[in-house]
Amino acid sequence: MRNRVYGGTCLNATIPCRNAAQCIEGYAAYTCDCGNTAFDGFYCHKDIGAYFEIGSWLRYNIRKKPTTNEEWWANWLDPHYHNFSLGYNDTSDEIEFSFSTFQTPAVLLYISSFVQDYMAVILKKDGTLDMRYRLGLITHKYQLSFRNLADGYPHYVNITRHNRTIRTQVDYMEPIVEKITLVEDGRFDSPKNIFLGRVMEVGDIDYEIQRHNSPGLVGCISGVRYNIYAPLKTLFRPNETEPPVTVQGFVSESNCGAFPPVHGYVPWEADHWFTSIEYIYIHDDLGLFWLTVVVAAAVILLFIGLYSIYIYLYRYKGSYHTNEPKNFLESPGGSSSRPLTGTLEKKRYPAIEEDFRSD
């Protein structure tokens, strides 16, 4: 029997389950339940994303009808942010995704409702990132990033709301925590649809949303999760016959919005999904001291070898050697040597003259 209890192999796991996945304890091993995450893989570490061409959009249906009074009271009696008896929690929101694009403007994420409540993340014309949160009659505006994020690199966005406290973070920037005043509504009532790429909702839409809704997202978005809903995972990893996802235009699966520094790296030796070839591992873990010693020894040996070759090749450069015998004579100024060629020539000349005379 398996239990969702953290003990034994779950507590002592070399690689824990990633991205808030649940660890399922087994007899001698553990598995990771990725059901409520936007990720895949043995450790729930593999990003699932999509590339959107111009004009493309995706719609995920959260609910087909508004919340009933019985459901509302059940949620009101237990408002804890882990309570999803409605299929959502109106006092808490957890939103995360990553994106990469060069084009602006775009509505990256839009969550509509059966009432006037909505939440939107907008990439403005100058590349900065805004969030608009409407709860009740008032629309809250938040600046998520003052930098230009339309640079083609992946950027990670995390938005968390617990009751009236909103915490936002982009990439590795410091989290920003803000409060919703008590005179304002603190519930997100009856969420209806999640839109990615463009907003194609029927009815009255905020002017700021309309102004940034064209031409839409041209780029990648991945790891999208709103509470327990993961639209892209539902599209590319469906676990039901008719998934509540509608797509218009060209939307293809891609992981280009992955953000490895946040999600963590899983080595292939421990990845049960790894199917590629194994490469020979070359040890490169020598310390700086031993690495310096090895390099210095190699340089010294090279210098000695080159110097030996130089001595061998150029030692006798400019010298002429002969095997003729030398006559060493003592002289007052020292010793000198003369070749025997001159003496032999003097002895040879008389013999030649006698031969001419005899002829």
mmCIF file of C-alpha atoms in Angstrom:
data_model
loop_
_atom_site.group_PDB
_atom_site.id
_atom_site.type_symbol
_atom_site.label_atom_id
_atom_site.label_comp_id
_atom_site.label_asym_id
_atom_site.label_seq_id
_atom_site.Cartn_x
_atom_site.Cartn_y
_atom_site.Cartn_z
ATOM 1 C CA MET A 1 0.000 0.000 0.000
ATOM 2 C CA ARG A 2 1.239 3.474 -0.850
ATOM 3 C CA ASN A 3 0.721 6.553 1.260
ATOM 4 C CA ARG A 4 1.380 10.228 0.656
ATOM 5 C CA VAL A 5 3.433 10.405 3.831
ATOM 6 C CA TYR A 6 6.864 11.978 3.886
ATOM 7 C CA GLY A 7 9.090 9.449 5.589
ATOM 8 C CA GLY A 8 11.707 6.843 4.818
ATOM 9 C CA THR A 9 12.688 7.073 1.164
ATOM 10 C CA CYS A 10 10.902 10.399 0.690
ATOM 11 C CA LEU A 11 12.817 12.098 3.482
ATOM 12 C CA ASN A 12 16.121 10.478 2.497
ATOM 13 C CA ALA A 13 15.695 10.889 -1.263
ATOM 14 C CA THR A 14 18.867 11.874 -3.093
ATOM 15 C CA ILE A 15 16.780 13.918 -5.529
ATOM 16 C CA PRO A 16 13.514 15.169 -4.014
ATOM 17 C CA CYS A 17 10.350 15.776 -5.988
ATOM 18 C CA ARG A 18 10.478 19.150 -7.722
ATOM 19 C CA ASN A 19 8.028 21.986 -8.211
ATOM 20 C CA ALA A 20 5.796 21.238 -5.199
ATOM 21 C CA ALA A 21 5.048 17.710 -6.404
ATOM 22 C CA GLN A 22 3.871 15.136 -3.857
ATOM 23 C CA CYS A 23 6.193 12.309 -2.870
ATOM 24 C CA ILE A 24 4.476 8.914 -2.808
ATOM 25 C CA GLU A 25 6.123 6.521 -0.365
ATOM 26 C CA GLY A 26 6.729 2.938 -1.516
ATOM 27 C CA TYR A 27 8.216 -0.162 0.079
ATOM 28 C CA ALA A 28 11.743 0.345 -1.240
ATOM 29 C CA ALA A 29 11.417 3.397 -3.479
ATOM 30 C CA TYR A 30 9.349 6.492 -4.054
ATOM 31 C CA THR A 31 7.585 8.187 -6.939
ATOM 32 C CA CYS A 32 6.572 11.787 -7.546
ATOM 33 C CA ASP A 33 2.975 12.743 -8.252
ATOM 34 C CA CYS A 34 3.032 15.557 -10.835
ATOM 35 C CA GLY A 35 -0.759 15.735 -11.103
ATOM 36 C CA ASN A 36 -1.138 19.215 -9.607
ATOM 37 C CA THR A 37 1.984 20.644 -11.208
ATOM 38 C CA ALA A 38 2.749 22.026 -14.656
ATOM 39 C CA PHE A 39 5.726 19.706 -15.064
ATOM 40 C CA ASP A 40 6.500 16.182 -16.155
ATOM 41 C CA GLY A 41 9.197 13.587 -15.602
ATOM 42 C CA PHE A 42 10.148 11.168 -12.843
ATOM 43 C CA TYR A 43 10.936 14.036 -10.458
ATOM 44 C CA CYS A 44 8.372 16.473 -11.956
ATOM 45 C CA HIS A 45 11.278 18.521 -13.278
ATOM 46 C CA LYS A 46 10.660 18.579 -17.042
ATOM 47 C CA ASP A 47 9.126 21.755 -18.352
ATOM 48 C CA ILE A 48 6.068 21.670 -20.624
ATOM 49 C CA GLY A 49 5.704 24.746 -22.795
ATOM 50 C CA ALA A 50 4.407 25.997 -26.113
ATOM 51 C CA TYR A 51 5.465 28.314 -28.899
ATOM 52 C CA PHE A 52 2.797 30.761 -30.064
ATOM 53 C CA GLU A 53 2.845 32.298 -33.510
ATOM 54 C CA ILE A 54 1.239 35.669 -34.172
ATOM 55 C CA GLY A 55 -2.521 35.627 -33.582
ATOM 56 C CA SER A 56 -2.508 32.259 -31.777
ATOM 57 C CA TRP A 57 -4.244 31.714 -28.461
ATOM 58 C CA LEU A 58 -5.244 29.013 -25.993
ATOM 59 C CA ARG A 59 -8.296 28.868 -23.741
ATOM 60 C CA TYR A 60 -8.671 26.578 -20.746
ATOM 61 C CA ASN A 61 -12.176 26.195 -19.272
ATOM 62 C CA ILE A 62 -12.085 26.214 -15.475
ATOM 63 C CA ARG A 63 -15.837 26.074 -14.944
ATOM 64 C CA LYS A 64 -18.832 25.899 -17.232
ATOM 65 C CA LYS A 65 -21.227 27.557 -14.794
ATOM 66 C CA PRO A 66 -20.981 29.996 -11.880
ATOM 67 C CA THR A 67 -20.430 28.891 -8.318
ATOM 68 C CA THR A 68 -23.575 27.762 -6.511
ATOM 69 C CA ASN A 69 -24.503 29.020 -3.056
ATOM 70 C CA GLU A 70 -23.801 25.597 -1.525
ATOM 71 C CA GLU A 71 -20.290 25.555 -2.985
ATOM 72 C CA TRP A 72 -19.658 29.111 -1.899
ATOM 73 C CA TRP A 73 -20.679 28.351 1.708
ATOM 74 C CA ALA A 74 -18.515 25.211 1.766
ATOM 75 C CA ASN A 75 -15.530 27.272 0.718
ATOM 76 C CA TRP A 76 -16.397 30.070 3.126
ATOM 77 C CA LEU A 77 -16.506 27.637 6.076
ATOM 78 C CA ASP A 78 -13.032 26.326 5.202
ATOM 79 C CA PRO A 79 -11.151 29.221 3.554
ATOM 80 C CA HIS A 80 -7.696 27.638 3.902
ATOM 81 C CA TYR A 81 -5.666 28.063 0.745
ATOM 82 C CA HIS A 82 -5.292 24.262 0.298
ATOM 83 C CA ASN A 83 -9.061 23.828 0.084
ATOM 84 C CA PHE A 84 -10.086 23.340 -3.552
ATOM 85 C CA SER A 85 -13.619 22.077 -2.967
ATOM 86 C CA LEU A 86 -14.804 24.467 -5.673
ATOM 87 C CA GLY A 87 -12.107 23.339 -8.063
ATOM 88 C CA TYR A 88 -10.372 26.544 -7.012
ATOM 89 C CA ASN A 89 -9.973 28.688 -3.905
ATOM 90 C CA ASP A 90 -11.423 32.192 -4.002
ATOM 91 C CA THR A 91 -9.275 33.469 -1.122
ATOM 92 C CA SER A 92 -5.950 32.262 -2.507
ATOM 93 C CA ASP A 93 -4.243 32.237 -5.869
ATOM 94 C CA GLU A 94 -1.005 30.616 -6.944
ATOM 95 C CA ILE A 95 0.239 31.548 -10.405
ATOM 96 C CA GLU A 96 3.552 30.692 -12.008
ATOM 97 C CA PHE A 97 4.936 30.565 -15.536
ATOM 98 C CA SER A 98 7.965 31.480 -17.596
ATOM 99 C CA PHE A 99 8.119 33.160 -21.000
ATOM 100 C CA SER A 100 10.505 34.408 -23.664
ATOM 101 C CA THR A 101 9.774 36.772 -26.545
ATOM 102 C CA PHE A 102 11.081 39.679 -28.582
ATOM 103 C CA GLN A 103 7.666 41.099 -29.492
ATOM 104 C CA THR A 104 5.579 43.585 -27.532
ATOM 105 C CA PRO A 105 2.889 44.256 -26.415
ATOM 106 C CA ALA A 106 1.157 41.062 -25.305
ATOM 107 C CA VAL A 107 -1.235 39.739 -22.694
ATOM 108 C CA LEU A 108 0.733 36.752 -21.439
ATOM 109 C CA LEU A 109 -1.893 35.382 -19.061
ATOM 110 C CA TYR A 110 -5.532 36.289 -18.465
ATOM 111 C CA ILE A 111 -7.975 34.669 -16.021
ATOM 112 C CA SER A 112 -11.608 35.659 -16.467
ATOM 113 C CA SER A 113 -14.645 35.031 -14.281
ATOM 114 C CA PHE A 114 -18.439 34.852 -14.452
ATOM 115 C CA VAL A 115 -18.514 38.239 -12.742
ATOM 116 C CA GLN A 116 -16.277 41.266 -13.313
ATOM 117 C CA ASP A 117 -13.237 39.830 -11.506
ATOM 118 C CA TYR A 118 -10.145 39.073 -13.561
ATOM 119 C CA MET A 119 -6.369 38.772 -13.344
ATOM 120 C CA ALA A 120 -3.941 39.627 -16.153
ATOM 121 C CA VAL A 121 -0.177 39.757 -16.676
ATOM 122 C CA ILE A 122 0.692 42.284 -19.400
ATOM 123 C CA LEU A 123 3.953 42.753 -21.288
ATOM 124 C CA LYS A 124 3.900 46.438 -22.223
ATOM 125 C CA LYS A 125 5.381 48.107 -25.299
ATOM 126 C CA ASP A 126 8.585 49.060 -23.493
ATOM 127 C CA GLY A 127 9.109 45.466 -22.305
ATOM 128 C CA THR A 128 8.131 46.093 -18.672
ATOM 129 C CA LEU A 129 5.745 43.728 -16.919
ATOM 130 C CA ASP A 130 2.480 44.725 -15.231
ATOM 131 C CA MET A 131 -0.236 42.851 -13.385
ATOM 132 C CA ARG A 132 -3.877 43.898 -13.142
ATOM 133 C CA TYR A 133 -6.003 42.317 -10.444
ATOM 134 C CA ARG A 134 -9.702 43.085 -10.194
ATOM 135 C CA LEU A 135 -11.514 41.913 -7.071
ATOM 136 C CA GLY A 136 -14.993 43.336 -6.779
ATOM 137 C CA LEU A 137 -15.333 46.915 -8.026
ATOM 138 C CA ILE A 138 -11.684 47.997 -7.878
ATOM 139 C CA THR A 139 -8.856 47.070 -10.256
ATOM 140 C CA HIS A 140 -5.453 46.806 -8.576
ATOM 141 C CA LYS A 141 -2.384 47.675 -10.655
ATOM 142 C CA TYR A 142 1.063 46.311 -9.859
ATOM 143 C CA GLN A 143 4.420 46.823 -11.539
ATOM 144 C CA LEU A 144 6.151 43.440 -11.624
ATOM 145 C CA SER A 145 9.353 44.513 -13.387
ATOM 146 C CA PHE A 146 10.869 47.806 -14.512
ATOM 147 C CA ARG A 147 13.351 46.078 -16.817
ATOM 148 C CA ASN A 148 12.847 45.288 -20.497
ATOM 149 C CA LEU A 149 11.934 41.594 -20.479
ATOM 150 C CA ALA A 150 11.355 41.355 -24.240
ATOM 151 C CA ASP A 151 14.966 40.288 -24.784
ATOM 152 C CA GLY A 152 14.448 36.709 -25.949
ATOM 153 C CA TYR A 153 15.636 35.183 -22.675
ATOM 154 C CA PRO A 154 13.386 33.107 -20.406
ATOM 155 C CA HIS A 155 11.912 34.989 -17.457
ATOM 156 C CA TYR A 156 10.141 33.425 -14.514
ATOM 157 C CA VAL A 157 7.023 34.932 -12.900
ATOM 158 C CA ASN A 158 5.491 33.891 -9.577
ATOM 159 C CA ILE A 159 2.340 35.429 -8.086
ATOM 160 C CA THR A 160 0.839 34.278 -4.798
ATOM 161 C CA ARG A 161 -2.188 35.681 -2.981
ATOM 162 C CA HIS A 162 -3.343 34.578 0.458
ATOM 163 C CA ASN A 163 -6.445 36.485 1.448
ATOM 164 C CA ARG A 164 -5.381 40.147 1.188
ATOM 165 C CA THR A 165 -1.629 39.628 0.881
ATOM 166 C CA ILE A 166 -0.121 39.523 -2.615
ATOM 167 C CA ARG A 167 3.464 38.390 -3.159
ATOM 168 C CA THR A 168 5.074 38.778 -6.601
ATOM 169 C CA GLN A 169 8.512 37.837 -7.888
ATOM 170 C CA VAL A 170 10.188 37.997 -11.307
ATOM 171 C CA ASP A 171 13.382 36.008 -11.915
ATOM 172 C CA TYR A 172 15.826 36.523 -9.039
ATOM 173 C CA MET A 173 14.536 39.926 -8.013
ATOM 174 C CA GLU A 174 13.501 40.508 -4.428
ATOM 175 C CA PRO A 175 9.882 39.460 -3.804
ATOM 176 C CA ILE A 176 7.397 42.324 -3.493
ATOM 177 C CA VAL A 177 4.668 41.990 -0.867
ATOM 178 C CA GLU A 178 1.594 44.239 -0.955
ATOM 179 C CA LYS A 179 -1.682 44.374 0.920
ATOM 180 C CA ILE A 180 -5.252 44.769 -0.286
ATOM 181 C CA THR A 181 -7.123 47.235 1.914
ATOM 182 C CA LEU A 182 -9.948 46.018 4.140
ATOM 183 C CA VAL A 183 -12.557 48.135 2.355
ATOM 184 C CA GLU A 184 -11.952 46.180 -0.842
ATOM 185 C CA ASP A 185 -13.081 42.693 -1.748
ATOM 186 C CA GLY A 186 -10.556 39.943 -1.020
ATOM 187 C CA ARG A 187 -12.144 37.136 -3.034
ATOM 188 C CA PHE A 188 -11.745 36.124 -6.652
ATOM 189 C CA ASP A 189 -15.276 34.972 -7.447
ATOM 190 C CA SER A 190 -16.200 32.232 -9.946
ATOM 191 C CA PRO A 191 -13.129 32.000 -12.235
ATOM 192 C CA LYS A 192 -14.180 30.958 -15.702
ATOM 193 C CA ASN A 193 -11.363 30.711 -18.296
ATOM 194 C CA ILE A 194 -7.590 30.927 -18.593
ATOM 195 C CA PHE A 195 -6.263 32.573 -21.758
ATOM 196 C CA LEU A 196 -2.697 32.346 -23.055
ATOM 197 C CA GLY A 197 -1.355 34.350 -26.002
ATOM 198 C CA ARG A 198 -4.419 36.518 -26.568
ATOM 199 C CA VAL A 199 -7.686 37.294 -24.792
ATOM 200 C CA MET A 200 -10.738 36.149 -26.745
ATOM 201 C CA GLU A 201 -13.305 36.495 -23.983
ATOM 202 C CA VAL A 202 -16.871 37.441 -24.794
ATOM 203 C CA GLY A 203 -18.255 40.463 -22.981
ATOM 204 C CA ASP A 204 -16.865 43.624 -21.464
ATOM 205 C CA ILE A 205 -13.046 43.660 -21.307
ATOM 206 C CA ASP A 206 -10.902 46.242 -19.565
ATOM 207 C CA TYR A 207 -9.515 48.935 -21.887
ATOM 208 C CA GLU A 208 -5.915 48.226 -20.825
ATOM 209 C CA ILE A 209 -6.371 44.578 -21.787
ATOM 210 C CA GLN A 210 -7.733 45.523 -25.208
ATOM 211 C CA ARG A 211 -4.911 48.008 -25.788
ATOM 212 C CA HIS A 212 -2.199 45.366 -25.212
ATOM 213 C CA ASN A 213 -4.082 42.427 -26.743
ATOM 214 C CA SER A 214 -2.830 42.860 -30.317
ATOM 215 C CA PRO A 215 -0.952 41.266 -32.042
ATOM 216 C CA GLY A 216 -0.646 38.852 -29.107
ATOM 217 C CA LEU A 217 2.204 36.731 -27.835
ATOM 218 C CA VAL A 218 4.822 35.753 -30.407
ATOM 219 C CA GLY A 219 7.192 33.526 -28.497
ATOM 220 C CA CYS A 220 7.236 30.853 -25.832
ATOM 221 C CA ILE A 221 5.447 30.361 -22.554
ATOM 222 C CA SER A 222 5.861 27.342 -20.304
ATOM 223 C CA GLY A 223 5.264 25.894 -16.865
ATOM 224 C CA VAL A 224 1.903 27.673 -16.654
ATOM 225 C CA ARG A 225 -0.045 26.885 -13.496
ATOM 226 C CA TYR A 226 -3.017 28.562 -11.846
ATOM 227 C CA ASN A 227 -3.759 26.817 -8.544
ATOM 228 C CA ILE A 228 -4.318 23.190 -9.615
ATOM 229 C CA TYR A 229 -4.793 23.977 -13.319
ATOM 230 C CA ALA A 230 -2.019 23.535 -15.894
ATOM 231 C CA PRO A 231 -3.362 24.472 -19.356
ATOM 232 C CA LEU A 232 -0.315 23.480 -21.414
ATOM 233 C CA LYS A 233 0.090 20.175 -19.614
ATOM 234 C CA THR A 234 -3.587 19.435 -20.218
ATOM 235 C CA LEU A 235 -3.088 20.190 -23.917
ATOM 236 C CA PHE A 236 0.074 18.149 -24.500
ATOM 237 C CA ARG A 237 -0.384 15.455 -21.794
ATOM 238 C CA PRO A 238 -4.161 14.918 -21.704
ATOM 239 C CA ASN A 239 -5.512 12.401 -19.206
ATOM 240 C CA GLU A 240 -9.138 12.614 -20.305
ATOM 241 C CA THR A 241 -11.024 12.030 -23.537
ATOM 242 C CA GLU A 242 -12.186 15.628 -24.002
ATOM 243 C CA PRO A 243 -9.758 17.986 -22.259
ATOM 244 C CA PRO A 244 -11.193 21.470 -21.575
ATOM 245 C CA VAL A 245 -8.718 23.188 -23.898
ATOM 246 C CA THR A 246 -9.380 25.162 -27.084
ATOM 247 C CA VAL A 247 -6.553 26.265 -29.389
ATOM 248 C CA GLN A 248 -6.681 28.693 -32.287
ATOM 249 C CA GLY A 249 -3.731 29.237 -34.639
ATOM 250 C CA PHE A 250 -0.298 27.636 -34.526
ATOM 251 C CA VAL A 251 0.650 26.432 -31.034
ATOM 252 C CA SER A 252 3.415 23.830 -30.853
ATOM 253 C CA GLU A 253 5.027 22.125 -27.876
ATOM 254 C CA SER A 254 8.360 23.583 -26.793
ATOM 255 C CA ASN A 255 10.481 23.945 -23.668
ATOM 256 C CA CYS A 256 12.042 27.257 -24.713
ATOM 257 C CA GLY A 257 10.550 28.982 -21.703
ATOM 258 C CA ALA A 258 12.374 26.699 -19.264
ATOM 259 C CA PHE A 259 14.150 28.320 -16.363
ATOM 260 C CA PRO A 260 16.727 25.762 -15.149
ATOM 261 C CA PRO A 261 18.231 27.864 -12.339
ATOM 262 C CA VAL A 262 14.824 27.978 -10.636
ATOM 263 C CA HIS A 263 13.605 24.480 -11.371
ATOM 264 C CA GLY A 264 16.930 22.797 -10.663
ATOM 265 C CA TYR A 265 19.084 20.347 -12.574
ATOM 266 C CA VAL A 266 18.647 16.577 -12.468
ATOM 267 C CA PRO A 267 21.794 14.593 -13.433
ATOM 268 C CA TRP A 268 21.246 11.975 -16.109
ATOM 269 C CA GLU A 269 22.708 9.255 -13.893
ATOM 270 C CA ALA A 270 19.702 9.619 -11.576
ATOM 271 C CA ASP A 271 17.123 10.414 -14.265
ATOM 272 C CA HIS A 272 15.042 7.312 -15.057
ATOM 273 C CA TRP A 273 13.748 9.009 -18.202
ATOM 274 C CA PHE A 274 17.199 9.519 -19.683
ATOM 275 C CA THR A 275 17.414 7.665 -23.027
ATOM 276 C CA SER A 276 20.439 9.228 -24.714
ATOM 277 C CA ILE A 277 23.875 7.659 -25.059
ATOM 278 C CA GLU A 278 26.364 7.618 -22.226
ATOM 279 C CA TYR A 279 29.448 9.740 -22.674
ATOM 280 C CA ILE A 280 32.841 8.932 -21.199
ATOM 281 C CA TYR A 281 33.424 10.970 -18.104
ATOM 282 C CA ILE A 282 36.740 12.809 -18.027
ATOM 283 C CA HIS A 283 37.893 13.639 -14.527
ATOM 284 C CA ASP A 284 38.355 17.343 -14.170
ATOM 285 C CA ASP A 285 38.234 17.544 -10.397
ATOM 286 C CA LEU A 286 41.947 18.144 -9.761
ATOM 287 C CA GLY A 287 42.736 20.814 -7.229
ATOM 288 C CA LEU A 288 44.318 24.101 -8.220
ATOM 289 C CA PHE A 289 47.640 23.171 -6.578
ATOM 290 C CA TRP A 290 48.030 19.850 -8.393
ATOM 291 C CA LEU A 291 46.866 21.378 -11.653
ATOM 292 C CA THR A 292 49.591 24.033 -11.303
ATOM 293 C CA VAL A 293 52.210 21.347 -10.571
ATOM 294 C CA VAL A 294 51.236 19.319 -13.639
ATOM 295 C CA VAL A 295 51.339 22.354 -15.938
ATOM 296 C CA ALA A 296 54.699 23.523 -14.530
ATOM 297 C CA ALA A 297 56.233 20.047 -14.940
ATOM 298 C CA ALA A 298 55.028 19.857 -18.537
ATOM 299 C CA VAL A 299 56.535 23.275 -19.330
ATOM 300 C CA ILE A 300 59.888 22.339 -17.737
ATOM 301 C CA LEU A 301 60.086 19.049 -19.646
ATOM 302 C CA LEU A 302 59.272 20.841 -22.883
ATOM 303 C CA PHE A 303 62.003 23.427 -22.248
ATOM 304 C CA ILE A 304 64.590 20.724 -21.466
ATOM 305 C CA GLY A 305 63.705 18.830 -24.636
ATOM 306 C CA LEU A 306 63.986 21.912 -26.844
ATOM 307 C CA TYR A 307 67.293 22.923 -25.243
ATOM 308 C CA SER A 308 68.747 19.433 -25.802
ATOM 309 C CA ILE A 309 67.788 19.555 -29.472
ATOM 310 C CA TYR A 310 69.377 22.984 -29.788
ATOM 311 C CA ILE A 311 72.670 21.801 -28.254
ATOM 312 C CA TYR A 312 72.774 18.714 -30.451
ATOM 313 C CA LEU A 313 72.108 20.520 -33.749
ATOM 314 C CA TYR A 314 74.141 23.709 -33.313
ATOM 315 C CA ARG A 315 77.150 22.547 -31.276
ATOM 316 C CA TYR A 316 79.450 22.157 -34.324
ATOM 317 C CA LYS A 317 77.967 24.921 -36.453
ATOM 318 C CA GLY A 318 80.773 26.730 -38.525
ATOM 319 C CA SER A 319 83.472 24.059 -37.895
ATOM 320 C CA TYR A 320 85.323 22.012 -40.580
ATOM 321 C CA HIS A 321 86.742 18.639 -39.677
ATOM 322 C CA THR A 322 89.367 16.575 -41.582
ATOM 323 C CA ASN A 323 91.138 13.317 -40.974
ATOM 324 C CA GLU A 324 94.542 14.578 -42.195
ATOM 325 C CA PRO A 325 97.440 13.970 -39.755
ATOM 326 C CA LYS A 326 98.977 17.070 -38.192
ATOM 327 C CA ASN A 327 102.668 17.789 -37.527
ATOM 328 C CA PHE A 328 103.164 19.450 -34.196
ATOM 329 C CA LEU A 329 106.359 21.501 -33.912
ATOM 330 C CA GLU A 330 107.670 23.287 -30.932
ATOM 331 C CA SER A 331 108.302 26.973 -31.463
ATOM 332 C CA PRO A 332 109.365 29.777 -29.175
ATOM 333 C CA GLY A 333 105.883 31.314 -29.412
ATOM 334 C CA GLY A 334 104.190 28.057 -28.698
ATOM 335 C CA SER A 335 103.235 25.051 -30.662
ATOM 336 C CA SER A 336 101.960 25.115 -34.218
ATOM 337 C CA SER A 337 100.780 22.544 -36.642
ATOM 338 C CA ARG A 338 101.394 22.328 -40.375
ATOM 339 C CA PRO A 339 99.963 19.904 -42.869
ATOM 340 C CA LEU A 340 102.236 17.388 -44.569
ATOM 341 C CA THR A 341 100.991 18.375 -48.020
ATOM 342 C CA GLY A 342 103.736 20.926 -48.622
ATOM 343 C CA THR A 343 106.540 18.487 -47.656
ATOM 344 C CA LEU A 344 105.186 15.781 -49.872
ATOM 345 C CA GLU A 345 104.947 18.185 -52.803
ATOM 346 C CA LYS A 346 108.596 19.241 -52.343
ATOM 347 C CA LYS A 347 109.689 15.597 -52.338
ATOM 348 C CA ARG A 348 107.609 14.831 -55.399
ATOM 349 C CA TYR A 349 108.905 17.631 -57.676
ATOM 350 C CA PRO A 350 112.575 16.280 -58.092
ATOM 351 C CA ALA A 351 111.288 12.889 -59.118
ATOM 352 C CA ILE A 352 109.227 14.456 -61.850
ATOM 353 C CA GLU A 353 112.195 16.479 -63.150
ATOM 354 C CA GLU A 354 114.363 13.326 -63.347
ATOM 355 C CA ASP A 355 111.715 11.603 -65.399
ATOM 356 C CA PHE A 356 111.704 14.462 -67.926
ATOM 357 C CA ARG A 357 115.479 14.360 -68.206
ATOM 358 C CA SER A 358 115.552 10.641 -68.824
ATOM 359 C CA ASP A 359 113.081 11.095 -71.627
#
